[in-house]
Coordinates of C-alpha atoms in Angstrom, one line a residue:
X1 CA 74.4 20.5 -28.4
X2 CA 73.3 21.6 -25.5
X3 CA 73.0 25.0 -23.9
X4 CA 76.8 24.5 -22.1
X5 CA 78.8 23.4 -25.1
X6 CA 77.2 26.2 -27.2
X7 CA 78.8 28.8 -24.7
X8 CA 82.2 26.6 -24.9
X9 CA 82.0 26.7 -28.7
X10 CA 80.6 30.8 -28.8
X11 CA 83.2 31.9 -26.3
X12 CA 85.9 29.2 -28.0
X13 CA 86.3 27.6 -24.2
X14 CA 88.2 24.0 -24.1
X15 CA 86.0 21.5 -22.6
X16 CA 87.5 20.9 -18.8
X17 CA 89.7 17.4 -18.3
X18 CA 87.0 14.5 -16.8
X19 CA 89.0 15.1 -13.2
X20 CA 87.6 18.6 -12.6
X21 CA 83.4 18.4 -11.9
X22 CA 82.4 21.3 -14.0
X23 CA 79.1 23.3 -12.0
X24 CA 76.1 23.7 -14.8
X25 CA 74.1 26.6 -13.7
X26 CA 70.4 25.6 -15.6
X27 CA 69.0 28.9 -14.6
X28 CA 68.8 31.3 -15.6
X29 CA 70.4 30.6 -18.7
X30 CA 74.1 32.2 -19.8
X31 CA 74.7 35.6 -21.6
X32 CA 75.7 35.1 -25.1
X33 CA 76.8 38.7 -26.3
X34 CA 75.3 40.3 -29.8
X35 CA 78.6 41.0 -31.3
X36 CA 79.0 45.1 -30.9
X37 CA 76.4 45.1 -27.8
X38 CA 78.8 47.5 -26.0
X39 CA 80.8 47.3 -22.6
X40 CA 77.8 48.0 -21.1
X41 CA 76.2 44.8 -21.7
X42 CA 75.3 42.2 -18.3
X43 CA 73.9 39.1 -18.0
X44 CA 70.5 40.4 -17.7
X45 CA 70.4 43.8 -19.6
X46 CA 67.1 46.2 -19.2
X47 CA 66.5 48.9 -21.7
X48 CA 66.6 52.3 -20.8
X49 CA 62.8 52.3 -20.0
X50 CA 63.2 50.0 -17.7
X51 CA 64.8 51.8 -15.5
X52 CA 62.2 54.5 -15.5
X53 CA 59.8 52.2 -13.5
X54 CA 62.4 53.1 -9.9
X55 CA 65.8 52.0 -8.9
X56 CA 64.4 48.5 -8.6
X57 CA 61.8 47.5 -11.5
X58 CA 59.8 44.7 -10.9
X59 CA 60.5 41.8 -13.3
X60 CA 58.5 39.0 -13.4
X61 CA 60.0 35.6 -15.3
X62 CA 57.3 34.3 -17.4
X63 CA 58.5 31.0 -17.2
X64 CA 55.4 29.1 -19.1
X65 CA 54.3 30.2 -22.6
X66 CA 50.4 31.8 -21.8
X67 CA 48.0 29.8 -24.3
X68 CA 47.1 33.9 -25.8
X69 CA 49.5 36.3 -27.4
X70 CA 49.9 39.3 -24.8
X71 CA 52.4 42.4 -24.3
X72 CA 55.1 42.0 -21.9
X73 CA 55.0 45.3 -20.7
X74 CA 58.4 47.0 -19.6
X75 CA 61.2 45.9 -16.7
X76 CA 59.4 42.3 -17.5
X77 CA 61.5 39.1 -18.8
X78 CA 60.4 36.2 -20.7
X79 CA 62.5 33.0 -21.4
X80 CA 62.8 31.6 -25.0
X81 CA 65.1 28.4 -25.5
X82 CA 68.1 28.7 -23.2
X83 CA 68.0 32.8 -23.0
X84 CA 66.0 35.1 -21.1
X85 CA 65.2 38.8 -22.8
X86 CA 64.7 41.5 -20.4
X87 CA 63.2 44.7 -20.9
X88 CA 59.8 43.5 -21.9
X89 CA 58.4 46.3 -24.9
X90 CA 57.3 42.7 -27.0
X91 CA 54.7 40.5 -27.9
X92 CA 55.4 36.7 -26.4
X93 CA 52.9 33.6 -26.7
X94 CA 52.7 30.9 -28.6
X95 CA 50.6 31.2 -32.1
X96 CA 47.9 29.2 -33.3
X97 CA 49.2 25.6 -34.4
X98 CA 48.1 24.3 -37.7
X99 CA 47.5 27.2 -39.6
X100 CA 49.6 29.7 -41.7
X101 CA 50.0 32.7 -40.5
X102 CA 51.5 35.2 -43.0
X103 CA 52.1 38.3 -41.9
X104 CA 50.3 37.9 -39.2
X105 CA 51.3 38.1 -35.7
X106 CA 55.3 38.2 -37.4
X107 CA 56.2 40.5 -34.6
X108 CA 55.6 37.4 -31.7
X109 CA 58.0 35.8 -30.2
X110 CA 57.0 32.0 -29.9
X111 CA 59.2 30.1 -27.0
X112 CA 58.3 27.3 -29.0
X113 CA 59.8 27.8 -31.7
X114 CA 63.4 26.2 -32.5
X115 CA 66.4 28.5 -32.5
X116 CA 69.9 27.4 -33.2
X117 CA 72.5 29.0 -31.2
X118 CA 75.7 27.2 -33.7
X119 CA 75.3 29.6 -36.4
X120 CA 73.0 32.8 -35.1
X121 CA 72.5 34.4 -38.6
X122 CA 73.7 38.1 -37.3
X123 CA 74.2 39.4 -40.9
X124 CA 70.9 38.8 -41.8
X125 CA 71.2 36.6 -44.7
X126 CA 68.2 34.8 -44.8
X127 CA 65.8 37.7 -43.3
X128 CA 63.2 38.7 -45.7
X129 CA 62.5 42.0 -46.5
X130 CA 59.5 42.1 -44.1
X131 CA 60.3 39.6 -41.6
X132 CA 58.1 37.6 -39.2
X133 CA 59.2 35.6 -36.3
X134 CA 58.1 32.8 -36.7
X135 CA 59.0 32.6 -40.7
X136 CA 62.9 33.4 -39.7
X137 CA 65.6 30.4 -40.3
X138 CA 66.2 29.1 -36.3
X139 CA 69.6 30.7 -37.0
X140 CA 68.3 34.3 -38.0
X141 CA 66.4 33.8 -34.9
X142 CA 69.3 33.2 -32.5
X143 CA 70.7 36.3 -33.6
X144 CA 67.9 37.7 -33.2
X145 CA 67.2 37.1 -29.5
X146 CA 70.6 37.8 -28.9
X147 CA 70.0 41.3 -29.9
X148 CA 66.5 41.7 -27.8
X149 CA 68.7 39.9 -25.0
X150 CA 72.1 42.3 -25.1
X151 CA 70.2 45.8 -25.4
X152 CA 68.3 45.9 -28.7
X153 CA 71.7 48.8 -29.2
X154 CA 74.1 46.6 -30.9
X155 CA 75.0 48.9 -34.1
X156 CA 75.7 46.1 -36.3
X157 CA 72.9 43.9 -35.9
X158 CA 70.8 43.8 -39.3
X159 CA 68.6 46.3 -39.7
X160 CA 65.8 43.3 -40.6
X161 CA 65.5 42.7 -37.1
X162 CA 64.9 45.8 -35.6
X163 CA 62.3 46.4 -38.1
X164 CA 60.7 43.3 -36.6
X165 CA 61.1 44.5 -33.2
X166 CA 59.9 47.9 -34.9
X167 CA 56.4 46.1 -35.8
X168 CA 55.6 45.3 -31.9
X169 CA 55.6 49.1 -31.1
X170 CA 53.2 50.0 -34.5
X171 CA 51.1 47.1 -32.9
X172 CA 50.9 48.4 -29.9
X173 CA 50.4 51.9 -30.7
X174 CA 47.8 51.4 -33.7
X175 CA 45.8 48.7 -32.3
X176 CA 46.5 47.9 -29.0
X177 CA 45.9 51.7 -27.6
X178 CA 42.8 52.2 -30.2
X179 CA 41.0 50.0 -27.9
X180 CA 42.8 49.2 -24.2
X181 CA 43.1 52.2 -22.2
X182 CA 46.3 50.3 -20.3
X183 CA 48.2 50.1 -24.3
X184 CA 47.2 53.9 -25.1
X185 CA 49.1 54.8 -21.0
X186 CA 52.2 53.4 -22.5
X187 CA 52.4 55.7 -25.3
X188 CA 55.3 58.3 -23.9
X189 CA 56.8 55.1 -22.9
X190 CA 56.7 54.2 -27.1
X191 CA 57.6 57.4 -28.0
X192 CA 60.5 57.2 -26.0
X193 CA 61.8 53.9 -27.0
X194 CA 61.5 55.0 -31.0
X195 CA 63.7 58.2 -30.3
X196 CA 66.2 55.4 -28.7
X197 CA 66.0 53.4 -31.5
X198 CA 66.5 56.3 -33.4
X199 CA 69.7 57.5 -31.7
X200 CA 71.2 54.0 -32.7
X201 CA 69.8 53.5 -36.1
X202 CA 68.9 56.1 -37.8
X203 CA 72.2 55.6 -39.8
X204 CA 69.3 53.8 -42.0
X205 CA 68.1 56.0 -43.8
X206 CA 65.3 53.4 -44.5
X207 CA 64.7 53.0 -40.9
X208 CA 65.4 56.9 -39.8
X209 CA 62.1 57.6 -42.2
X210 CA 59.8 55.7 -41.1
X211 CA 60.1 55.6 -37.2
X212 CA 60.7 59.2 -37.4
X213 CA 56.8 59.2 -39.3
X214 CA 55.8 57.0 -36.4
X215 CA 57.4 59.5 -33.9
X216 CA 54.3 62.3 -35.3
X217 CA 52.1 59.8 -35.1
X218 CA 52.7 58.7 -31.3
X219 CA 52.4 62.2 -30.4
X220 CA 49.5 62.4 -32.1
X221 CA 47.8 59.9 -30.5
X222 CA 49.6 60.7 -27.4
X223 CA 47.4 64.4 -27.1
X224 CA 50.3 66.1 -28.3
X225 CA 52.7 66.8 -24.8
X226 CA 55.2 69.0 -25.4
X227 CA 58.0 67.9 -27.6
X228 CA 61.4 69.7 -28.5
X229 CA 60.4 71.8 -31.8
X230 CA 61.1 70.7 -34.7
X231 CA 64.7 72.0 -36.7
X232 CA 63.4 73.1 -40.3
X233 CA 67.2 72.9 -41.0
X234 CA 67.2 69.1 -40.1
X235 CA 63.9 67.5 -40.6
X236 CA 61.9 67.4 -44.0
X237 CA 59.6 70.3 -44.8
X238 CA 56.8 67.4 -44.3
X239 CA 58.3 66.1 -41.2
X240 CA 58.8 69.8 -39.5
X241 CA 55.0 70.5 -40.5
X242 CA 53.5 67.5 -38.5
X243 CA 55.5 67.8 -35.6
X244 CA 54.1 71.8 -35.6
X245 CA 50.8 70.9 -36.1
X246 CA 50.7 68.4 -33.1
X247 CA 53.3 70.6 -30.8
X248 CA 51.7 74.0 -31.4
X249 CA 48.0 72.3 -31.7
X250 CA 48.9 71.0 -27.8
X251 CA 49.5 74.7 -26.7
X252 CA 46.2 76.1 -28.0
X253 CA 44.1 73.5 -26.7
X254 CA 45.5 73.8 -23.3
X255 CA 45.6 77.8 -23.9
X256 CA 49.1 77.7 -23.1
X257 CA 51.5 80.7 -24.6
X258 CA 53.4 79.2 -27.6
X259 CA 57.2 79.2 -26.4
X260 CA 59.8 81.4 -28.8
X261 CA 61.7 78.0 -29.7
X262 CA 58.5 77.0 -31.3
X263 CA 57.4 80.3 -32.4
X264 CA 60.9 80.2 -34.5
X265 CA 60.0 77.0 -35.9
X266 CA 57.0 78.4 -36.5
X267 CA 58.2 81.2 -39.0
X268 CA 61.0 79.5 -40.4
X269 CA 58.9 76.6 -42.0
X270 CA 55.7 78.8 -42.4
X271 CA 55.4 79.0 -46.6
X272 CA 54.0 82.8 -45.9
X273 CA 57.3 84.0 -44.3
X274 CA 60.6 84.6 -46.9
X275 CA 64.2 85.4 -45.2
X276 CA 66.0 88.3 -46.9
X277 CA 69.8 88.1 -47.4
X278 CA 70.6 89.5 -43.9
X279 CA 69.1 86.5 -42.3
X280 CA 70.5 83.7 -44.2
X281 CA 74.3 85.6 -44.4
X282 CA 74.0 85.7 -40.5
X283 CA 71.7 82.9 -39.1
X284 CA 72.4 83.2 -35.5
X285 CA 72.2 86.7 -35.0
X286 CA 69.1 86.5 -36.8
X287 CA 67.3 84.0 -34.4
X288 CA 68.8 85.3 -31.5
X289 CA 67.0 88.9 -32.3
X290 CA 64.0 86.5 -33.1
X291 CA 63.7 85.6 -29.7
X292 CA 64.8 88.6 -27.9
X293 CA 61.6 90.6 -29.8
X294 CA 59.3 88.0 -29.5
X295 CA 59.7 87.9 -25.6
X296 CA 60.2 91.5 -25.6
X297 CA 56.6 91.7 -27.2
X298 CA 54.8 88.5 -26.2
X299 CA 56.8 87.2 -23.0
X300 CA 56.5 83.6 -22.0
X301 CA 54.5 83.5 -25.8
X302 CA 51.5 84.4 -27.7
X303 CA 48.8 83.2 -27.0
X304 CA 46.5 81.9 -29.8
X305 CA 42.7 81.1 -30.4
X306 CA 42.0 77.9 -31.8
X307 CA 40.2 77.1 -34.9
X308 CA 37.8 73.9 -35.2
X309 CA 40.0 72.5 -38.2
X310 CA 41.4 69.5 -36.3
X311 CA 45.9 67.9 -36.7
X312 CA 45.0 65.1 -39.4
X313 CA 48.1 62.8 -40.1
X314 CA 48.5 59.7 -42.4
X315 CA 50.9 56.6 -41.6
X316 CA 51.6 53.9 -43.7
X317 CA 53.1 51.4 -41.0
X318 CA 56.3 49.4 -41.6
X319 CA 54.3 46.4 -40.3
X320 CA 52.7 44.5 -43.5
X321 CA 49.9 43.2 -40.4
X322 CA 48.3 46.8 -40.0
X323 CA 46.5 48.4 -42.6
X324 CA 47.7 52.5 -43.6
X325 CA 45.2 54.9 -41.7
X326 CA 44.3 58.1 -41.6
X327 CA 45.6 59.8 -37.8
X328 CA 42.9 62.8 -36.3
X329 CA 43.9 64.1 -33.5
X330 CA 41.6 66.3 -30.5
X331 CA 44.1 69.1 -31.4
X332 CA 43.2 73.0 -33.0
X333 CA 45.0 72.7 -36.3
X334 CA 46.1 76.1 -36.0
X335 CA 49.2 76.7 -38.6
X336 CA 48.0 78.5 -41.6
X337 CA 45.8 81.0 -39.1
X338 CA 45.8 84.5 -40.1
X339 CA 46.1 86.1 -37.3
X340 CA 49.7 84.2 -36.0
X341 CA 51.0 84.5 -39.3
X342 CA 50.3 88.2 -38.9
X343 CA 52.9 88.2 -36.1
X344 CA 55.2 85.9 -36.8
X345 CA 56.2 87.9 -41.0
X346 CA 55.5 91.3 -38.9
X347 CA 58.6 89.5 -36.6
X348 CA 60.7 88.6 -39.2
X349 CA 60.8 91.5 -41.8
X350 CA 61.5 93.6 -39.1
X351 CA 64.3 91.6 -37.6
X352 CA 65.9 91.2 -41.3
X353 CA 65.1 95.0 -41.9
X354 CA 67.1 95.6 -38.4
X355 CA 70.4 93.7 -39.3
X356 CA 70.4 95.0 -43.0
X357 CA 72.9 98.1 -43.1
X358 CA 75.8 95.6 -40.7
X359 CA 75.5 92.8 -43.4
X360 CA 75.5 95.6 -46.1
X361 CA 78.5 97.1 -44.6
X362 CA 79.6 93.8 -44.5
X363 CA 79.2 93.1 -47.8
X364 CA 81.1 95.8 -49.1
X365 CA 84.3 95.1 -46.7
X366 CA 84.4 92.0 -45.6
X367 CA 87.6 93.0 -43.0
X368 CA 85.3 95.3 -40.9
X369 CA 83.9 92.1 -38.9
X370 CA 84.4 92.4 -35.6
X371 CA 85.0 96.3 -35.5
X372 CA 83.6 98.3 -32.6
X373 CA 82.0 100.6 -35.7
X374 CA 80.4 97.3 -37.2
X375 CA 79.1 96.0 -34.1
X376 CA 77.3 99.2 -33.8
X377 CA 75.5 98.9 -36.6
X378 CA 73.7 95.8 -34.9
X379 CA 70.9 96.3 -32.9
X380 CA 70.7 96.6 -29.4
X381 CA 69.1 93.4 -28.4
X382 CA 72.0 91.4 -29.8
X383 CA 73.7 92.9 -26.8
X384 CA 71.8 91.4 -24.0
X385 CA 72.3 88.4 -22.9
X386 CA 72.3 85.9 -23.8
X387 CA 73.8 86.5 -27.1
X388 CA 76.5 85.0 -29.8
X389 CA 78.0 88.7 -30.1
X390 CA 78.8 88.6 -26.4
X391 CA 79.2 84.8 -26.2
X392 CA 81.7 84.8 -28.8
X393 CA 83.1 88.4 -28.9
X394 CA 85.3 89.4 -31.6
X395 CA 89.2 90.5 -29.9
X396 CA 88.0 94.0 -30.5
X397 CA 84.9 94.1 -28.5
X398 CA 86.7 91.7 -26.0
X399 CA 89.0 94.6 -25.6
X400 CA 86.6 96.9 -24.3
X401 CA 84.7 93.9 -22.6
X402 CA 88.1 94.1 -20.8
X403 CA 88.5 96.9 -19.8
X404 CA 85.1 98.2 -18.6
X405 CA 85.7 94.9 -16.2
X406 CA 88.8 96.1 -15.0
X407 CA 87.6 99.8 -14.4
X408 CA 84.1 98.0 -12.4
X409 CA 84.8 95.3 -11.1
X410 CA 82.7 93.4 -8.6
X411 CA 80.1 95.4 -7.6
X412 CA 82.0 98.6 -8.1
X413 CA 79.4 100.7 -9.7
X414 CA 81.5 104.4 -10.5
X415 CA 85.4 105.1 -11.6
X416 CA 87.2 107.0 -13.4
X417 CA 89.1 106.1 -16.9
X418 CA 91.4 108.0 -19.5
X419 CA 89.3 109.2 -22.0
X420 CA 92.8 107.2 -24.5
X421 CA 92.6 104.5 -23.4
X422 CA 88.8 104.2 -24.9
X423 CA 89.6 106.5 -28.2
X424 CA 92.8 103.7 -28.4
X425 CA 90.2 100.7 -29.0
X426 CA 88.1 102.9 -32.1
X427 CA 88.7 102.3 -34.9
X428 CA 90.5 105.4 -36.3
X429 CA 89.4 107.6 -39.2
X430 CA 91.5 108.3 -42.5
X431 CA 91.9 112.3 -40.1
X432 CA 93.3 110.8 -37.3
X433 CA 90.7 112.6 -35.0
X434 CA 88.5 111.8 -32.5
X435 CA 85.1 112.7 -34.0
X436 CA 82.0 113.7 -32.7
X437 CA 79.8 110.8 -34.2
X438 CA 83.6 109.2 -32.9
X439 CA 82.5 110.0 -29.2
X440 CA 78.3 109.3 -30.0
X441 CA 79.3 105.8 -31.2
X442 CA 81.2 105.0 -28.4
X443 CA 78.5 106.3 -26.0
X444 CA 76.0 104.0 -27.6
X445 CA 78.0 100.8 -28.0
X446 CA 79.4 101.3 -24.1
X447 CA 75.1 101.9 -22.9
X448 CA 74.5 98.7 -25.2
X449 CA 76.8 97.3 -22.3
X450 CA 75.0 98.3 -19.4
X451 CA 77.4 100.9 -19.4
X452 CA 77.1 105.3 -19.3
X453 CA 80.1 107.3 -19.6
X454 CA 80.6 111.2 -18.7
X455 CA 80.9 113.0 -20.2
X456 CA 78.5 111.8 -23.3
X457 CA 78.2 113.7 -26.5
X458 CA 74.7 112.9 -27.0
X459 CA 73.8 114.9 -24.6
X460 CA 75.8 117.7 -24.8
X461 CA 79.3 116.9 -23.2
X462 CA 82.0 118.0 -25.0
X463 CA 83.9 115.8 -27.9
X464 CA 87.5 114.5 -25.9
X465 CA 90.1 112.5 -27.3
X466 CA 92.1 112.5 -23.6
X467 CA 91.6 113.4 -20.2
X468 CA 89.5 112.1 -18.0
X469 CA 86.0 110.7 -17.9
X470 CA 83.4 108.7 -15.7
X471 CA 82.1 105.2 -16.1
X472 CA 79.0 103.9 -14.5
X473 CA 77.0 100.7 -14.3
X474 CA 73.6 101.4 -15.7
X475 CA 71.0 100.8 -13.1
X476 CA 68.1 102.8 -14.2
X477 CA 67.4 103.1 -18.3
X478 CA 69.6 106.3 -19.3
X479 CA 68.2 109.8 -21.5
X480 CA 69.4 109.4 -25.0
X481 CA 68.8 112.6 -26.0
X482 CA 69.5 116.2 -23.7
X483 CA 66.2 117.1 -21.6
X484 CA 65.5 120.9 -21.1
X485 CA 65.6 119.4 -17.0
X486 CA 68.6 117.6 -17.2
X487 CA 70.0 120.6 -19.2
X488 CA 68.9 122.9 -16.1
X489 CA 70.9 120.3 -13.8
X490 CA 73.8 120.1 -15.3
X491 CA 74.2 124.1 -16.1
X492 CA 73.6 124.4 -12.1
X493 CA 76.0 121.3 -11.3
X494 CA 79.0 122.8 -13.8
X495 CA 78.0 126.0 -11.8
X496 CA 78.6 124.9 -8.6
X497 CA 81.8 123.2 -9.3
X498 CA 82.8 126.1 -10.6
X499 CA 83.0 127.6 -7.8
X500 CA 83.5 124.8 -5.4
X501 CA 86.8 124.8 -6.8
X502 CA 87.6 128.6 -7.4
X503 CA 90.0 128.4 -4.4
X504 CA 91.9 125.3 -5.2
X505 CA 90.1 123.5 -2.5
X506 CA 86.8 121.2 -2.2
X507 CA 85.7 121.5 1.5
X508 CA 83.4 118.8 3.2
X509 CA 80.8 121.1 3.5
X510 CA 80.8 122.3 -0.5
X511 CA 81.1 119.3 -1.5
X512 CA 78.1 118.4 1.0
X513 CA 76.3 121.0 -0.5
X514 CA 76.7 119.7 -3.7
X515 CA 75.3 116.1 -2.7
X516 CA 72.9 117.2 -1.3
X517 CA 71.4 119.3 -4.5
X518 CA 71.5 115.7 -6.3
X519 CA 69.2 114.2 -3.6
X520 CA 67.1 116.8 -3.8
X521 CA 63.9 116.7 -5.7
X522 CA 65.1 117.5 -9.1
X523 CA 62.5 116.8 -12.2
X524 CA 64.5 114.3 -13.2
X525 CA 64.1 110.5 -13.8
X526 CA 66.1 107.8 -12.4
X527 CA 68.0 107.4 -15.1
X528 CA 69.1 111.2 -14.9
X529 CA 70.4 111.3 -11.5
X530 CA 72.6 108.2 -11.8
X531 CA 73.5 110.1 -14.7
X532 CA 74.5 113.4 -12.7
X533 CA 76.2 111.9 -10.0
X534 CA 78.7 110.8 -12.5
X535 CA 78.9 114.2 -14.2
X536 CA 79.4 115.9 -10.5
X537 CA 82.7 113.2 -10.5
X538 CA 83.7 114.6 -13.8
X539 CA 83.4 117.8 -13.2
X540 CA 85.3 118.0 -9.8
X541 CA 88.3 115.9 -11.8
X542 CA 88.3 118.0 -15.1
X543 CA 89.5 121.2 -15.6
X544 CA 86.3 123.6 -15.2
X545 CA 85.7 126.5 -17.5
X546 CA 82.7 128.4 -17.5
X547 CA 83.0 128.6 -21.8
X548 CA 80.4 125.6 -23.4
X549 CA 77.1 126.9 -20.7
X550 CA 75.9 129.5 -22.9
X551 CA 74.3 126.7 -24.7
X552 CA 72.7 125.1 -21.6
X553 CA 71.7 128.7 -19.5
X554 CA 69.7 130.1 -22.7
X555 CA 67.0 127.8 -22.3
X556 CA 66.7 129.0 -18.6
X557 CA 64.1 132.0 -17.7
X558 CA 65.2 135.2 -15.6
X559 CA 63.6 133.5 -12.8
X560 CA 65.5 130.9 -12.9
X561 CA 68.8 132.2 -13.8
X562 CA 68.4 134.1 -10.7
X563 CA 67.3 131.4 -8.5
X564 CA 70.9 129.8 -9.9
X565 CA 72.6 132.6 -9.1
X566 CA 72.0 131.8 -5.7
X567 CA 72.6 128.9 -5.3
X568 CA 76.1 129.2 -6.8
X569 CA 76.2 131.8 -3.8
X570 CA 75.1 129.8 -1.1
X571 CA 77.6 126.8 -2.3
X572 CA 80.7 129.3 -2.0
X573 CA 79.8 130.4 1.3
X574 CA 78.6 126.9 2.8
X575 CA 82.1 126.3 4.5
X576 CA 82.1 129.9 6.2
X577 CA 84.5 131.5 4.1
X578 CA 84.9 132.8 0.9
X579 CA 87.7 133.6 -0.7
X580 CA 88.4 136.5 -3.3
X581 CA 89.3 133.9 -6.3
X582 CA 85.6 132.9 -4.9
X583 CA 84.5 135.9 -5.6
X584 CA 86.2 136.7 -9.2
X585 CA 84.4 133.3 -10.7
X586 CA 80.9 134.1 -8.6
X587 CA 81.3 137.4 -11.2
X588 CA 81.5 136.1 -14.1
X589 CA 78.7 133.2 -13.3
X590 CA 76.4 135.9 -12.4
X591 CA 77.5 137.9 -15.5
X592 CA 76.4 135.1 -17.4
X593 CA 73.4 134.4 -15.7
X594 CA 72.7 137.9 -16.8
X595 CA 72.3 139.5 -13.2
X596 CA 74.2 141.8 -11.9
X597 CA 77.9 141.3 -10.8
X598 CA 77.9 143.9 -8.2
X599 CA 75.3 142.4 -6.1
X600 CA 77.4 138.9 -5.4
X601 CA 78.6 140.1 -2.3
X602 CA 74.8 141.3 -1.5
X603 CA 73.8 137.9 -1.9
X604 CA 76.1 136.4 0.1
X605 CA 75.9 138.3 3.6
X606 CA 71.9 138.0 2.5
X607 CA 72.9 134.4 2.6
X608 CA 75.0 134.2 5.7
X609 CA 72.7 136.6 7.5
X610 CA 70.0 133.7 7.8
X611 CA 70.3 131.0 9.9
X612 CA 67.5 128.9 6.8
X613 CA 67.3 129.6 3.5
X614 CA 65.0 127.6 1.0
X615 CA 66.2 128.0 -2.5
X616 CA 63.6 126.6 -5.6
X617 CA 65.0 125.5 -8.7
X618 CA 62.6 126.1 -11.8
X619 CA 62.5 124.1 -14.8
X620 CA 61.4 125.7 -18.1
X621 CA 60.6 128.8 -18.6
X622 CA 61.5 131.3 -21.5
X623 CA 64.1 134.1 -21.9
X624 CA 61.0 136.6 -20.4
X625 CA 61.7 135.3 -17.6
X626 CA 59.5 134.5 -14.5
X627 CA 57.2 130.8 -14.3
X628 CA 58.1 127.3 -14.9
X629 CA 57.1 124.2 -12.1
X630 CA 59.4 124.4 -9.3
X631 CA 61.4 120.8 -9.5
X632 CA 63.9 120.9 -6.8
X633 CA 64.3 122.9 -3.4
X634 CA 67.6 123.1 -1.2
X635 CA 67.6 123.9 1.9
X636 CA 70.7 125.4 3.4
X637 CA 71.3 124.8 7.6
X638 CA 74.3 127.2 7.9
X639 CA 75.6 128.5 11.8
X640 CA 75.2 132.5 12.1
X641 CA 78.7 133.6 12.2
X642 CA 79.1 135.0 15.5
X643 CA 82.1 136.9 14.6

């Protein structure tokens, strides 16, 4: 039966009538798809590797059978009777005549061997456990050639055909590459092709195990090129150990830092590392925390010193003609080295330890999952992007994030809110009260989300369940406790705000002096200055009283108190008018500061008579007064009252 008749039979086409001339194209032969080759099968279907040659790869058509067996490069096509095999990546040529081949050259496609196109053995009925092309039946050769021609991707193909093709890849990597630089240069291509075969035929356990072991060999032979780190949750311990040895060895040999993903795989597979229940209960949180802390401690990764011990690997080829071999790569084996082991175990221990409170709470009360108080128990790093906490927020956290986005949209960096709106999101206590612990917790959680709040109970602010508050975007490191410098600044700011609002009207001049104070050279950190601005906004929209300042004023020395009293008088006189209500407030402030209330008017007159008056605010000092370092200098320029 000729090619034309074979095609008619395969496609179930009736022969044309004698009166209708039939044009038969002899070259190239028609395409016969392998069952389940997929909708993308075409007449000459190049393998994915051939596409790496460029948009128009050269495909030299080998039309004559060579006298010697040869490797067909990627992107090159060859012929067998009535078929074209595109893509290369196989062995082709005439086998020696007159002698049995046995297992030798079983992967070689001999174009002189007969092929029966009438009944291809798609199911591999007559395919032995260790197939060889020269010993296949003509029907099996037909099925194998059709599989090659159809792109080597048909999922229904008998696994024996896949192994037969795989034998050639092993030969190229294990035999030719040992003596031929061109073959060694093909190793990355072979690795890509083996990976593709695993993706298509990985459902076959025997083939997957063999191909994944061969992957490890290719990585060793290829010099430890960087690839994806092994997943301890998917691969066997032996597979992970081999991939880690090659991958980590490659980083060490090149003096490159070990990235976080590789360090994670290394730690999870390390026999010296044991995981506590917090890590096993919440693996995503544990993994995210490990990555965050690893990057914080090591930046792009830790650099490991090489050892003399080399990476070794044994492999039993599937190709029966290739002997088993112990392979050694020019890569240092540092997997069990003491120094990196110590780093990894310490990091794992710190992560599991800090996840403990969250894990124990949910073990006692599963309903607490997702609540703001439960999330507050998580380490702060888990609120940085990217993080599973923010990627998939709980409903309670999402409500808080929505409130923040509504208050601080776009580039808005500071805005007033109602405290009651925040309190409503916090889990209610049995007493129904919003306690100081609640206020501290809310401020802490907001801080982890990149938002500050004033007043802040952590820094001496009052505990409020209602009333105004100010939220602001944090762009500088914030104080975590009340420092003497910040206590002095807020005390002075509070007193100044009380004076400014004493006449029920804050003038532009008074506001200008308050802002000038913030912009002066106080001994404050950038974060404290940012917070002080928000504190001022809160003061100016809140009912102001002098109560609650005694604690902050108690840390000030006598000279500081006198200077603060002087600044308060200057602010009152800044707009050129001082009301009786302002004088009354100043008298209270002077008394609170331990100054003579009767000296208020004297101080005001002295200020108004001076064209320029520098005022120094000192930090530190003792109740005994005096001393202290000058922390700020305010210069008030005021025109003299000519009236």
